Amino acid sequence: MELKIIEPKTKKAKPTGNLGFGKIFTDRMFVMEYANGAWGNARIQPYEPFVLEPSSSVFHYGQAVFEGMKAYKNEKGEVRLFRPRDNFNRMNDSNDRICIPRIDVEFALEALKKLVLLEKDWIPTEPGTALYIRPSIIAVDRALGVHAAHNYIFFIILSPVGAYYAHGLEPVGLYVEREYVRASKGGTGHHKVVGNYAASLKAGEKANALGYDQVMWLDAKEHKYVEEVGSMNIFFVLNGKAVTPELGGSILPGVTRRSVIELFKSKGITVEERLVSINEVVDGVISGKCTEIFGSGTAAVISPVGKICYNDTDYVVGGGKMGELSMLAYNELTGIQTGKIPDPFGWVMKISD
Ligand code: COI
């Protein structure tokens, strides 16, 4: 498929100072449309608003998926993507789940590379920063009947970002949610479907109002097993082993989660993917067997957890400080991503003009 390039007439000033997360967007975006049974009209064009009919299906029934990945520059100025094929493959899994037509992963990758290279001057290089990449697909039929749409827009926008959490690598506080649930088996929790995030907002607001950064979700059936955290997968260091909830159908299969598992195994650290009950975690924190908790995600990278609140009681983890394995995961992953340390896994895709 042809990829047209439409150059922006004006360019924005590059940001200086604290970038925050997802508030600044670059000059260009990628857009492709699905109509008459095929993806087409692929183009890199100026970043600008879409004009959509109020009847567009996405506004009514939320048929939309997204992804998150990052581009980095190494010290030589070479541009690097982290496991982008994994994200586009996961996007196709999400597409399948909510009846969106699959994308051609190799074409999407080529388009992404081209877009990122055109926007390479927007890639920040300060420690803890990156160019966040947000691919999304939305359904745009003019129709109010509940059915899979026949028309879609796939777009990729770029945002230079700093840390996802305002306080950077400071350990976050998690509120263990016992009333609301994020996802149940057979639902869409295993996929990056926009509705999952809408369903999480109420509990997120509640956690924030109580002074916590994010929600720790429990399973929908028994409210007993830990699933994931607002925008991240979750790891516990229990008896010296890294333990993370098994995927089981309602947990997002994070690319960073998989990378942490592979990284730890390569270092001889035992990793267990299994059911983890909230009681095991709380008992472990009280007895000192649970020495660390950290989240993993593209946006959040590795985010240490300093306390969890369960049944109205706060439990401080690892003295409220970032632990050894959390630090190892953070240093190794960001080192590989930014090219400060070699990538023995073949995760990094170097891209050049
Ligand atoms: C990511 O980590 O890239 C995500 O998509 C999480 C998010 C909703 C910010």
CSV table of C-alpha atoms in Angstrom, one decimal, residues 234-247 257 260-261 264-265 269-276 280:
chain,number,residue,atom,x,y,z
A,234,ILE,CA,2.1,-5.9,38.9
A,235,PHE,CA,5.0,-7.9,40.4
A,236,PHE,CA,5.6,-9.0,44.0
A,237,VAL,CA,9.0,-10.1,45.5
A,238,LEU,CA,7.9,-12.9,47.8
A,239,ASN,CA,10.4,-15.1,49.5
A,240,GLY,CA,13.1,-13.7,47.1
A,241,LYS,CA,11.1,-14.8,44.0
A,242,ALA,CA,9.4,-12.5,41.6
A,243,VAL,CA,5.7,-13.4,41.5
A,244,THR,CA,3.2,-11.9,39.1
A,245,PRO,CA,-0.5,-12.9,38.5
A,246,GLU,CA,-1.0,-15.4,35.7
A,247,LEU,CA,-2.8,-13.9,32.8
A,257,ARG,CA,5.5,-7.5,31.9
A,260,VAL,CA,10.6,-8.2,33.0
A,261,ILE,CA,9.9,-11.9,33.2
A,264,PHE,CA,14.7,-11.8,35.5
A,265,LYS,CA,14.9,-15.4,34.1
A,269,ILE,CA,15.9,-14.9,39.3
A,270,THR,CA,13.0,-17.3,39.8
A,271,VAL,CA,9.8,-16.0,38.3
A,272,GLU,CA,6.4,-17.4,39.1
A,273,GLU,CA,3.2,-16.6,37.1
A,274,ARG,CA,0.4,-17.8,39.3
A,275,LEU,CA,-2.6,-16.8,41.3
A,276,VAL,CA,-1.6,-14.4,44.0
A,280,GLU,CA,-0.9,-13.7,50.6
